[in-house]
Amino acid sequence: MGVSAALNLDELIEQGQELRNALGAETEIQDEIVTSIYRRAEAIASKVASQVDRGRDWNKTIDDLLTSRLVGFPLMLLLLGGILWLTISGANYPSNALASLFFMLEDQLTLLFLRWKAPEWLYGLVVLGTFRCLAWVVSVMLPPMAIFFPLFTLLEDLGYLPRVAFNLDNIFKRCGAHGKQALTMAMGFGCNAAGVMAARIIDSPRERLIAILTNNFIPCNGRFPLLISMAVLFLGAGGMKYGTAIASLTVASMVLLGIGVTFLVSYILSNTMLKGVSSSFALELPPYRRPQVLQVLIRSVLDRTLFVLWRAVKVAAPAGALVWILANINIGGVNIIEHLAGYLDPAGRLMGLDGFILLAFILGLPANEIVIPTLLMSYLGAGALMELESLSAMRELLLARGWTWLTALNVMVFSVLHFPCGTTLLTIKHETGGWKWTIIAALLTTGTACLACFIITQLVHIVGLLF
Amino acid sequence: MKHNYYPPGIRGIDADYVAALAGNPNTGKSTVFNALTGLNQHTGNWPGKTVAQARGYYRHRGKTAIIVDLPGTYSLSANSLEEEVARDFICFAQPDVTVVMADATCLERNLNLVLQILEITPKVVVCLNLMDEAERKGLKLDVDQLAHELGVPVVPTAAHTGRGIAQLKDKIHSVAVGEILPRPKTVTYGTELEEAIRQLETSLQRIYTNGISRRWIALRLLEGDHSVIEAIRQYNLAEGKQEG
């Protein structure tokens, strides 16, 4: 049956071709079909729909304002700053509350271990390693996420994101990239793996690759806790006047740095490795809709907050155990972490970081969320993760290790620009169909991060010398 | 090929019928999908394609319905992966009913896709969504007239408030089980084109086309779009092998 059907199909194609030739050019037929359908649609619509009264078109008025040159960009910045301010000032109290709750839990756990007369190494591994790392991740990450995600989703639901894409389209085009990259970039704030996957909306393979390679420059929610804690501790310190505002501004400028680097790298890529002209697309600005507040809250808590938190917890628990083991095995009187950090130290110093920080970033490959807990644990050396009293205890520890505002700044910059996390790398491999672009993505980002930190550090030193 | 479209997870549910959900982007398709299926959802990829697919199920009038959310598209011309996925599903998986979403606030533009789908399958229910928004804008829509003009059931909804979802389920049920036999009024083309279509349709009677509308295949052939024929060839070859 297969063979005879195939023959008939060829005859059929031939017959179709003959008939087509008799009718005129191919495009003419396509045109006639499309035009007929449009005309019928028009006829039906005019019979069925009628305008009763024409009120003022608010959508258009608002759109003209939001996408205008004068108001569009400042408003975007204002919204970004506003969301961050709400997140930082709102997350403070619940973070401390959660921390003290976990502290109480730890006491109970300790009592339990004592009662069972558990060996000391088991207590260290389970409570001081795994549990503390977990507790830190949850109490630092949960509150900002629970505030940031719903706010972001509300903007999404309102219909603001397509307007952002509209505003940014022009810049992306000038960089030789696709305007839809603005949307994949926005997804990156949630999760870079999702942003990389979202690049499917870009049809041209060249522009899609650019979007995939640069997506990681947008700090995902796994990195926001790091940015926020660094900013709060070192650049807008707690007691300071306008501390929250300065911290918000710092985080906002880190986001802008990420976006700026996205543009720059897109431009460089489209003029070197991925040469080509950018293709155009039609962007539909959907009408503004009243957000379904309750559904937004439920969805963003269930789908995003808990999902991301669960992922962090899954990774943080084994990572906490691993770091504890590394920090408690001594070779020649020095534990493994100190050995490793020693090798990395010279490179770290050049960039205004140190070996421990670089090691924490490397150990944080599975998930960016655990970079800070890992760092704290390795600083404490033979000990375990510090007690979770407050953020200021963390500041003391870091200051004791020779940190300055410059170190914190470099950690933030490195975090924004460095290699994608394991999940994102695997997604890149899956989406680009091989290791080649995955490795390029890792090298490109890490190279950019090292370069940026190096330049910042050297600049500050030169300026510092001049003073 | 049909089984390809139903990955094992959802096949486990004994479905009485399968409904596809098509429509332009931004017509509230996901909202309708959520309203229909609630939490009984599963997301994944289309087999072998990097296009996301969502499936779900619900029970209505004692029957279990599977809903397959097709990618949002403006047409079915197979210019993009999304359009190809949507078109192939309607053609080859042959859902028992295809729900086409239309945005009540810009009906004319949305009717293009409706009319294109009506050329492929008569088993269509049009979901005229965002009715509340149209009303706010001062638009008056004659739903009965629209159903009459298209020849298929039309259900007005405002999915985000849940309005019309029960009626939509009723109509999906009626078309799926054959209580309603829609008689779509498809677009008529110029006389020469219609004559060419008629000739091809006659030839197509000799070929096994898996029940795909002959008129629609004829139109694609005349457009010079051979992807449908190639898809049929693949399908027949695969079936032939299975029989041998």
CSV table of C-alpha atoms in Angstrom, one decimal, chain A:
chain,number,residue,atom,x,y,z
A,1,MET,CA,0.0,0.0,0.0
A,2,GLY,CA,2.8,2.3,0.9
A,3,VAL,CA,4.4,2.2,-2.6
A,4,SER,CA,1.2,2.7,-4.6
A,5,ALA,CA,0.2,5.6,-2.4
A,6,ALA,CA,3.5,7.2,-2.9
A,7,LEU,CA,3.2,7.0,-6.7
A,8,ASN,CA,-0.2,8.5,-6.6
A,9,LEU,CA,1.0,11.3,-4.4
A,10,ASP,CA,3.7,12.2,-7.0
A,11,GLU,CA,1.1,12.2,-9.8
A,12,LEU,CA,-1.0,14.5,-7.6
A,13,ILE,CA,1.8,17.0,-7.0
A,14,GLU,CA,2.3,17.0,-10.8
A,15,GLN,CA,-1.4,17.6,-11.4
A,16,GLY,CA,-1.3,20.4,-8.8
A,17,GLN,CA,1.6,22.0,-10.5
A,18,GLU,CA,-0.1,21.9,-13.9
A,19,LEU,CA,-3.3,23.4,-12.6
A,20,ARG,CA,-1.2,26.1,-10.8
A,21,ASN,CA,0.6,27.0,-13.9
A,22,ALA,CA,-2.7,27.3,-15.7
A,23,LEU,CA,-4.0,29.7,-13.1
A,24,GLY,CA,-1.1,32.1,-12.9
A,25,ALA,CA,1.9,32.7,-10.7
A,26,GLU,CA,2.2,30.9,-7.4
A,27,THR,CA,2.1,34.1,-5.4
A,28,GLU,CA,-1.1,35.2,-7.2
A,29,ILE,CA,-2.8,32.1,-6.0
A,30,GLN,CA,-1.5,32.5,-2.5
A,31,ASP,CA,-2.7,36.1,-2.6
A,32,GLU,CA,-6.1,35.2,-3.8
A,33,ILE,CA,-6.5,32.6,-1.0
A,34,VAL,CA,-5.4,35.0,1.7
A,35,THR,CA,-7.4,37.9,0.3
A,36,SER,CA,-10.6,35.8,0.1
A,37,ILE,CA,-10.2,34.7,3.7
A,38,TYR,CA,-9.6,38.3,4.9
A,39,ARG,CA,-12.6,39.6,2.9
A,40,ARG,CA,-14.8,36.9,4.4
A,41,ALA,CA,-13.5,37.7,7.9
A,42,GLU,CA,-14.2,41.4,7.3
A,43,ALA,CA,-17.7,40.7,6.0
A,44,ILE,CA,-18.6,38.5,9.0
A,45,ALA,CA,-17.2,40.9,11.5
A,46,SER,CA,-19.0,43.9,10.1
A,47,LYS,CA,-22.3,42.0,10.2
A,48,VAL,CA,-21.8,40.7,13.7
A,49,ALA,CA,-20.0,43.5,15.6
A,50,SER,CA,-21.2,47.0,16.1
A,51,GLN,CA,-19.8,49.9,18.2
A,52,VAL,CA,-22.3,51.3,20.6
A,53,ASP,CA,-20.5,54.2,22.0
A,54,ARG,CA,-16.9,55.2,21.6
A,55,GLY,CA,-15.3,56.2,24.9
A,56,ARG,CA,-11.9,57.6,25.2
A,57,ASP,CA,-9.3,55.0,24.3
A,58,TRP,CA,-7.4,54.7,27.5
A,59,ASN,CA,-5.2,52.0,26.3
A,60,LYS,CA,-3.8,54.1,23.5
A,61,THR,CA,-3.3,57.1,25.8
A,62,ILE,CA,-1.4,55.1,28.3
A,63,ASP,CA,0.6,53.3,25.6
A,64,ASP,CA,1.7,56.6,24.1
A,65,LEU,CA,3.0,57.7,27.4
A,66,LEU,CA,4.7,54.4,28.5
A,67,THR,CA,6.4,53.9,25.2
A,68,SER,CA,7.4,57.5,24.7
A,69,ARG,CA,11.1,58.4,24.7
A,70,LEU,CA,10.7,60.9,27.5
A,71,VAL,CA,8.7,58.9,30.0
A,72,GLY,CA,9.3,55.3,28.9
A,73,PHE,CA,12.8,54.8,30.1
A,74,PRO,CA,12.7,56.7,33.4
A,75,LEU,CA,9.5,54.9,34.3
A,76,MET,CA,11.1,51.6,33.6
A,77,LEU,CA,14.0,52.5,35.9
A,78,LEU,CA,11.6,53.8,38.5
A,79,LEU,CA,9.6,50.6,38.5
A,80,LEU,CA,12.8,48.5,38.8
A,81,GLY,CA,14.0,50.6,41.7
A,82,GLY,CA,10.6,50.6,43.4
A,83,ILE,CA,10.3,46.8,43.2
A,84,LEU,CA,13.8,46.3,44.6
A,85,TRP,CA,13.1,48.9,47.4
A,86,LEU,CA,9.9,47.1,48.4
A,87,THR,CA,11.7,43.7,48.3
A,88,ILE,CA,14.7,44.9,50.4
A,89,SER,CA,12.8,46.8,53.0
A,90,GLY,CA,10.0,44.2,53.2
A,91,ALA,CA,12.3,41.1,53.4
A,92,ASN,CA,14.3,42.3,56.4
A,93,TYR,CA,12.0,41.4,59.2
A,94,PRO,CA,10.7,38.1,58.0
A,95,SER,CA,14.3,37.1,57.2
A,96,ASN,CA,15.4,37.6,60.8
A,97,ALA,CA,12.2,36.0,62.1
A,98,LEU,CA,12.9,32.9,60.0
A,99,ALA,CA,16.6,32.8,61.1
A,100,SER,CA,15.7,32.8,64.7
A,101,LEU,CA,13.1,30.1,64.1
A,102,PHE,CA,15.7,27.9,62.5
A,103,PHE,CA,18.1,28.7,65.4
A,104,MET,CA,15.5,27.4,67.8
A,105,LEU,CA,15.1,24.3,65.7
A,106,GLU,CA,18.9,23.8,65.7
A,107,ASP,CA,18.9,23.8,69.5
A,108,GLN,CA,16.2,21.1,69.5
A,109,LEU,CA,18.2,19.1,67.0
A,110,THR,CA,21.3,19.4,69.1
A,111,LEU,CA,19.5,18.2,72.2
A,112,LEU,CA,18.2,15.2,70.1
A,113,PHE,CA,21.7,14.3,69.0
A,114,LEU,CA,23.0,14.6,72.6
A,115,ARG,CA,20.2,12.3,73.9
A,116,TRP,CA,21.1,9.7,71.2
A,117,LYS,CA,24.7,10.1,72.0
A,118,ALA,CA,25.4,10.4,68.3
A,119,PRO,CA,29.1,10.6,67.3
A,120,GLU,CA,30.5,14.1,66.9
A,121,TRP,CA,31.3,13.7,63.2
A,122,LEU,CA,27.6,12.8,62.5
A,123,TYR,CA,26.4,15.8,64.5
A,124,GLY,CA,28.8,18.1,62.5
A,125,LEU,CA,27.8,16.7,59.2
A,126,VAL,CA,24.1,16.8,59.7
A,127,VAL,CA,23.5,19.8,62.0
A,128,LEU,CA,26.5,22.1,61.5
A,129,GLY,CA,26.9,21.3,57.8
A,130,THR,CA,23.7,20.3,56.2
A,131,PHE,CA,21.1,21.9,58.4
A,132,ARG,CA,22.8,25.3,58.8
A,133,CYS,CA,23.4,25.6,55.1
A,134,LEU,CA,19.7,24.8,54.5
A,135,ALA,CA,18.5,27.1,57.1
A,136,TRP,CA,20.6,29.9,55.7
A,137,VAL,CA,19.4,29.4,52.2
A,138,VAL,CA,15.7,29.3,53.3
A,139,SER,CA,15.8,32.3,55.6
A,140,VAL,CA,17.8,34.5,53.2
A,141,MET,CA,16.0,33.5,50.0
A,142,LEU,CA,12.4,32.9,50.9
A,143,PRO,CA,11.3,36.4,52.0
A,144,PRO,CA,12.8,38.4,49.1
A,145,MET,CA,11.4,35.9,46.6
A,146,ALA,CA,8.0,35.9,48.2
A,147,ILE,CA,7.9,39.7,47.7
A,148,PHE,CA,9.8,40.0,44.4
A,149,PHE,CA,7.9,37.3,42.4
A,150,PRO,CA,4.4,38.5,43.0
A,151,LEU,CA,5.3,42.1,42.2
A,152,PHE,CA,7.0,41.0,39.0
A,153,THR,CA,4.1,38.7,38.1
A,154,LEU,CA,1.7,41.6,38.7
A,155,LEU,CA,3.5,43.7,36.2
A,156,GLU,CA,3.5,40.8,33.8
A,157,ASP,CA,-0.2,40.3,34.2
A,158,LEU,CA,-0.9,44.0,33.8
A,159,GLY,CA,0.6,43.8,30.3
A,160,TYR,CA,3.7,46.0,31.1
A,161,LEU,CA,6.3,43.5,29.8
A,162,PRO,CA,5.4,43.8,26.1
A,163,ARG,CA,5.9,47.6,26.5
A,164,VAL,CA,9.3,47.0,27.9
A,165,ALA,CA,10.1,44.9,24.9
A,166,PHE,CA,8.8,47.6,22.7
A,167,ASN,CA,11.0,50.2,24.4
A,168,LEU,CA,14.1,48.0,24.2
A,169,ASP,CA,13.5,46.7,20.7
A,170,ASN,CA,15.4,49.6,19.1
A,171,ILE,CA,18.5,49.1,21.2
A,172,PHE,CA,18.6,45.3,20.5
A,173,LYS,CA,18.3,46.0,16.8
A,174,ARG,CA,21.2,48.3,16.9
A,175,CYS,CA,23.2,45.6,18.6
A,176,GLY,CA,22.3,43.2,15.8
A,177,ALA,CA,20.1,41.1,18.0
A,178,HIS,CA,16.4,40.4,18.0
A,179,GLY,CA,13.8,42.6,19.7
A,180,LYS,CA,12.2,39.5,21.3
A,181,GLN,CA,15.5,39.2,23.3
A,182,ALA,CA,14.0,41.8,25.6
A,183,LEU,CA,11.4,39.2,26.6
A,184,THR,CA,13.9,36.3,27.1
A,185,MET,CA,16.0,38.7,29.1
A,186,ALA,CA,13.0,39.5,31.3
A,187,MET,CA,12.5,35.7,31.8
A,188,GLY,CA,16.1,35.5,32.9
A,189,PHE,CA,15.2,37.6,36.0
A,190,GLY,CA,13.2,34.6,37.1
A,191,CYS,CA,15.5,31.9,36.1
A,192,ASN,CA,18.2,31.8,33.4
A,193,ALA,CA,17.4,28.3,32.4
A,194,ALA,CA,13.9,29.5,31.7
A,195,GLY,CA,15.3,32.5,29.8
A,196,VAL,CA,17.4,30.2,27.7
A,197,MET,CA,14.5,28.0,27.0
A,198,ALA,CA,12.3,31.0,26.2
A,199,ALA,CA,14.7,31.9,23.4
A,200,ARG,CA,12.7,29.5,21.3
A,201,ILE,CA,10.4,32.4,20.5
A,202,ILE,CA,13.2,33.8,18.3
A,203,ASP,CA,13.0,32.2,14.9
A,204,SER,CA,16.4,33.1,13.5
A,205,PRO,CA,19.1,30.7,14.7
A,206,ARG,CA,21.7,33.4,14.8
A,207,GLU,CA,19.7,35.8,17.0
A,208,ARG,CA,18.5,32.9,19.1
A,209,LEU,CA,22.1,32.0,19.9
A,210,ILE,CA,22.9,35.6,20.9
A,211,ALA,CA,19.9,35.6,23.2
A,212,ILE,CA,21.0,32.2,24.7
A,213,LEU,CA,24.6,33.2,25.2
A,214,THR,CA,23.9,36.5,26.9
A,215,ASN,CA,20.9,35.5,29.0
A,216,ASN,CA,23.1,34.7,32.0
A,217,PHE,CA,24.1,38.4,32.4
A,218,ILE,CA,20.7,39.0,33.9
A,219,PRO,CA,20.8,38.2,37.6
A,220,CYS,CA,18.3,35.4,38.3
A,221,ASN,CA,16.5,35.1,41.6
A,222,GLY,CA,19.1,32.7,42.8
A,223,ARG,CA,21.6,35.6,42.7
A,224,PHE,CA,19.3,38.3,44.0
A,225,PRO,CA,19.8,37.2,47.7
A,226,LEU,CA,23.6,37.6,47.2
A,227,LEU,CA,23.2,41.0,45.6
A,228,ILE,CA,20.8,42.1,48.2
A,229,SER,CA,22.9,40.9,51.2
A,230,MET,CA,26.1,42.4,49.8
A,231,ALA,CA,24.4,45.7,49.1
A,232,VAL,CA,22.8,45.8,52.6
A,233,LEU,CA,26.0,44.8,54.4
A,234,PHE,CA,28.5,46.9,52.7
A,235,LEU,CA,27.0,49.7,50.5
A,236,GLY,CA,24.0,50.7,52.4
A,237,ALA,CA,24.8,49.5,55.8
A,238,GLY,CA,21.9,48.9,58.2
A,239,GLY,CA,22.2,51.9,60.6
A,240,MET,CA,23.0,54.4,57.8
A,241,LYS,CA,20.5,57.1,56.8
A,242,TYR,CA,18.8,56.2,53.6
A,243,GLY,CA,20.5,52.8,53.9
A,244,THR,CA,17.7,50.9,52.3
A,245,ALA,CA,17.5,53.4,49.4
A,246,ILE,CA,21.3,53.1,48.8
A,247,ALA,CA,21.1,49.3,48.9
A,248,SER,CA,18.2,49.3,46.5
A,249,LEU,CA,20.1,51.7,44.2
A,250,THR,CA,23.1,49.4,44.3
A,251,VAL,CA,21.2,46.3,43.4
A,252,ALA,CA,19.4,48.3,40.7
A,253,SER,CA,22.7,49.4,39.2
A,254,MET,CA,23.9,45.8,39.2
A,255,VAL,CA,20.8,44.9,37.2
A,256,LEU,CA,21.6,47.8,34.8
A,257,LEU,CA,25.2,46.6,34.6
A,258,GLY,CA,23.9,43.2,33.5
A,259,ILE,CA,21.6,44.7,30.9
A,260,GLY,CA,24.4,47.0,29.6
A,261,VAL,CA,26.8,44.1,29.3
A,262,THR,CA,24.0,42.1,27.5
A,263,PHE,CA,23.8,44.9,24.9
A,264,LEU,CA,27.6,45.2,24.6
A,265,VAL,CA,28.2,41.4,24.3
A,266,SER,CA,25.3,41.1,21.8
A,267,TYR,CA,26.8,43.8,19.7
A,268,ILE,CA,30.3,42.2,19.8
A,269,LEU,CA,28.9,38.8,19.0
A,270,SER,CA,26.8,40.0,16.1
A,271,ASN,CA,29.9,41.7,14.6
A,272,THR,CA,32.2,38.7,15.1
A,273,MET,CA,31.1,35.2,15.7
A,274,LEU,CA,27.5,35.6,14.8
A,275,LYS,CA,27.5,38.1,12.0
A,276,GLY,CA,24.2,39.1,10.4
A,277,VAL,CA,21.4,41.6,10.1
A,278,SER,CA,18.6,41.5,12.6
A,279,SER,CA,15.2,40.4,11.4
A,280,SER,CA,12.0,42.3,12.2
A,281,PHE,CA,8.9,41.1,13.9
A,282,ALA,CA,5.5,42.3,14.7
A,283,LEU,CA,5.0,43.0,18.4
A,284,GLU,CA,1.4,43.0,19.5
A,285,LEU,CA,0.7,45.3,22.5
A,286,PRO,CA,-2.1,43.5,24.3
A,287,PRO,CA,-4.6,45.7,26.1
A,288,TYR,CA,-4.0,46.4,29.8
A,289,ARG,CA,-5.9,44.0,31.9
A,290,ARG,CA,-6.7,44.1,35.5
A,291,PRO,CA,-4.4,41.6,37.1
A,292,GLN,CA,-6.1,38.6,38.8
A,293,VAL,CA,-4.4,39.4,42.1
A,294,LEU,CA,-5.3,36.2,43.9
A,295,GLN,CA,-4.3,34.0,41.1
A,296,VAL,CA,-1.0,35.9,40.7
A,297,LEU,CA,-0.3,35.4,44.4
A,298,ILE,CA,-1.1,31.7,44.3
A,299,ARG,CA,0.7,31.0,41.0
A,300,SER,CA,3.9,33.0,41.9
A,301,VAL,CA,4.1,31.4,45.3
A,302,LEU,CA,3.5,27.9,44.1
A,303,ASP,CA,5.1,27.9,40.7
A,304,ARG,CA,8.0,30.2,41.3
A,305,THR,CA,8.9,30.8,44.9
A,306,LEU,CA,8.4,27.2,46.2
A,307,PHE,CA,9.8,25.7,43.0
A,308,VAL,CA,13.0,27.8,43.2
A,309,LEU,CA,13.3,27.3,46.9
A,310,TRP,CA,12.9,23.5,46.6
A,311,ARG,CA,15.6,23.4,43.9
A,312,ALA,CA,17.9,25.4,46.2
A,313,VAL,CA,17.2,23.2,49.1
A,314,LYS,CA,17.9,20.1,47.1
A,315,VAL,CA,21.2,21.4,46.1
A,316,ALA,CA,22.1,23.2,49.3
A,317,ALA,CA,21.8,20.1,51.5
A,318,PRO,CA,24.4,18.0,49.8
A,319,ALA,CA,26.6,21.0,49.1
A,320,GLY,CA,26.5,21.9,52.8
A,321,ALA,CA,27.6,18.4,53.7
A,322,LEU,CA,30.3,18.4,51.1
A,323,VAL,CA,31.7,21.8,52.3
A,324,TRP,CA,31.6,20.6,55.9
A,325,ILE,CA,33.6,17.5,54.9
A,326,LEU,CA,36.1,19.5,52.9
A,327,ALA,CA,36.5,22.0,55.8
A,328,ASN,CA,37.1,19.2,58.3
A,329,ILE,CA,39.6,17.0,56.6
A,330,ASN,CA,43.1,18.2,57.4
A,331,ILE,CA,46.1,17.5,55.2
A,332,GLY,CA,49.3,18.7,56.7
A,333,GLY,CA,47.5,20.6,59.4
A,334,VAL,CA,45.5,22.6,56.9
A,335,ASN,CA,42.0,21.7,55.7
A,336,ILE,CA,41.2,20.9,52.0
A,337,ILE,CA,39.3,24.2,51.5
A,338,GLU,CA,42.3,26.3,52.6
A,339,HIS,CA,44.5,24.3,50.2
A,340,LEU,CA,42.2,24.9,47.3
A,341,ALA,CA,41.6,28.5,48.1
A,342,GLY,CA,45.4,28.9,48.3
A,343,TYR,CA,45.8,27.9,44.7
A,344,LEU,CA,43.1,30.3,43.6
A,345,ASP,CA,44.2,33.2,45.8
A,346,PRO,CA,46.6,35.0,43.4
A,347,ALA,CA,44.1,35.1,40.6
A,348,GLY,CA,41.4,36.2,43.0
A,349,ARG,CA,43.6,39.1,44.4
A,350,LEU,CA,44.0,40.5,40.9
A,351,MET,CA,40.2,40.9,40.6
A,352,GLY,CA,39.8,42.3,44.1
A,353,LEU,CA,38.5,39.0,45.4
A,354,ASP,CA,40.3,36.2,47.2
A,355,GLY,CA,40.8,32.4,46.8
A,356,PHE,CA,37.9,31.6,49.1
A,357,ILE,CA,35.5,33.7,47.1
A,358,LEU,CA,36.5,32.1,43.8
A,359,LEU,CA,36.2,28.7,45.3
A,360,ALA,CA,32.7,29.4,46.7
A,361,PHE,CA,31.6,30.5,43.2
A,362,ILE,CA,33.1,27.3,41.7
A,363,LEU,CA,31.5,25.1,44.4
A,364,GLY,CA,28.3,27.1,43.8
A,365,LEU,CA,28.1,25.8,40.2
A,366,PRO,CA,25.1,23.5,40.9
A,367,ALA,CA,23.1,26.5,42.2
A,368,ASN,CA,24.0,30.2,42.7
A,369,GLU,CA,22.0,30.2,45.9
A,370,ILE,CA,24.7,28.4,47.9
A,371,VAL,CA,27.6,30.7,47.0
A,372,ILE,CA,27.3,32.8,50.2
A,373,PRO,CA,26.6,30.0,52.6
A,374,THR,CA,29.6,28.1,51.1
A,375,LEU,CA,31.8,31.1,51.4
A,376,LEU,CA,30.9,31.7,55.1
A,377,MET,CA,31.5,28.1,55.9
A,378,SER,CA,34.9,27.9,54.3
A,379,TYR,CA,35.9,31.2,56.0
A,380,LEU,CA,35.1,29.6,59.3
A,381,GLY,CA,37.6,26.9,58.5
A,382,ALA,CA,37.5,24.0,60.8
A,383,GLY,CA,34.3,25.3,62.3
A,384,ALA,CA,30.9,25.1,60.6
A,385,LEU,CA,28.6,27.7,59.2
A,386,MET,CA,28.1,30.6,61.6
A,387,GLU,CA,25.1,30.8,63.9
A,388,LEU,CA,22.2,32.5,62.3
A,389,GLU,CA,21.8,35.4,64.7
A,390,SER,CA,21.8,38.3,62.3
A,391,LEU,CA,23.2,39.8,59.2
A,392,SER,CA,25.6,42.0,61.2
A,393,ALA,CA,27.4,39.0,62.5
A,394,MET,CA,28.1,38.1,58.9
A,395,ARG,CA,29.5,41.5,58.3
A,396,GLU,CA,31.9,41.2,61.2
A,397,LEU,CA,33.1,37.9,59.9
A,398,LEU,CA,33.8,39.3,56.4
A,399,LEU,CA,35.5,42.4,57.8
A,400,ALA,CA,37.8,40.2,59.8
A,401,ARG,CA,38.8,38.5,56.5
A,402,GLY,CA,39.8,41.8,55.1
A,403,TRP,CA,36.7,42.7,53.1
A,404,THR,CA,36.0,46.3,52.1
A,405,TRP,CA,33.2,47.8,50.1
A,406,LEU,CA,35.3,47.1,47.0
A,407,THR,CA,35.4,43.3,47.7
A,408,ALA,CA,31.6,43.4,48.1
A,409,LEU,CA,31.2,45.3,44.9
A,410,ASN,CA,33.5,42.8,43.0
A,411,VAL,CA,31.6,39.9,44.5
A,412,MET,CA,28.3,41.4,43.1
A,413,VAL,CA,29.8,42.2,39.7
A,414,PHE,CA,31.3,38.7,39.5
A,415,SER,CA,28.0,37.1,40.5
A,416,VAL,CA,26.1,39.0,37.8
A,417,LEU,CA,28.6,38.2,35.0
A,418,HIS,CA,30.1,34.8,35.8
A,419,PHE,CA,29.4,31.4,34.4
A,420,PRO,CA,25.9,30.1,34.3
A,421,CYS,CA,24.7,27.6,36.9
A,422,GLY,CA,24.7,23.9,36.2
A,423,THR,CA,21.0,23.8,35.3
A,424,THR,CA,21.4,26.7,32.9
A,425,LEU,CA,24.4,25.1,31.3
A,426,LEU,CA,22.5,21.8,30.8
A,427,THR,CA,19.6,23.8,29.3
A,428,ILE,CA,22.0,25.6,26.9
A,429,LYS,CA,23.4,22.2,25.8
A,430,HIS,CA,19.9,20.9,25.3
A,431,GLU,CA,18.7,24.0,23.3
A,432,THR,CA,21.8,24.4,21.2
A,433,GLY,CA,22.3,20.7,20.6
A,434,GLY,CA,25.8,20.2,21.9
A,435,TRP,CA,28.7,21.2,24.1
A,436,LYS,CA,30.2,23.7,21.7
A,437,TRP,CA,28.0,26.6,22.5
A,438,THR,CA,27.7,25.5,26.1
A,439,ILE,CA,31.4,25.9,26.6
A,440,ILE,CA,31.4,29.1,24.7
A,441,ALA,CA,28.7,30.4,26.9
A,442,ALA,CA,30.7,29.5,30.1
A,443,LEU,CA,33.9,31.0,28.8
A,444,LEU,CA,32.3,34.2,27.4
A,445,THR,CA,30.5,35.0,30.7
A,446,THR,CA,33.4,34.1,33.0
A,447,GLY,CA,35.9,36.0,30.8
A,448,THR,CA,33.6,39.0,31.0
A,449,ALA,CA,33.3,38.7,34.8
A,450,CYS,CA,37.1,38.4,35.3
A,451,LEU,CA,37.8,41.4,33.0
A,452,ALA,CA,35.1,43.6,34.7
A,453,CYS,CA,36.4,42.8,38.2
A,454,PHE,CA,40.0,43.3,37.1
A,455,ILE,CA,39.2,46.7,35.6
A,456,ILE,CA,37.2,47.9,38.6
A,457,THR,CA,39.9,46.9,41.0
A,458,GLN,CA,42.7,48.4,39.1
A,459,LEU,CA,40.8,51.6,38.5
A,460,VAL,CA,40.0,52.0,42.2
A,461,HIS,CA,43.6,51.4,43.1
A,462,ILE,CA,44.8,53.9,40.6
A,463,VAL,CA,42.3,56.5,41.7
A,464,GLY,CA,43.1,55.6,45.3
A,465,LEU,CA,46.8,56.2,44.6
A,466,LEU,CA,46.1,59.6,43.1
A,467,PHE,CA,44.3,60.8,46.1
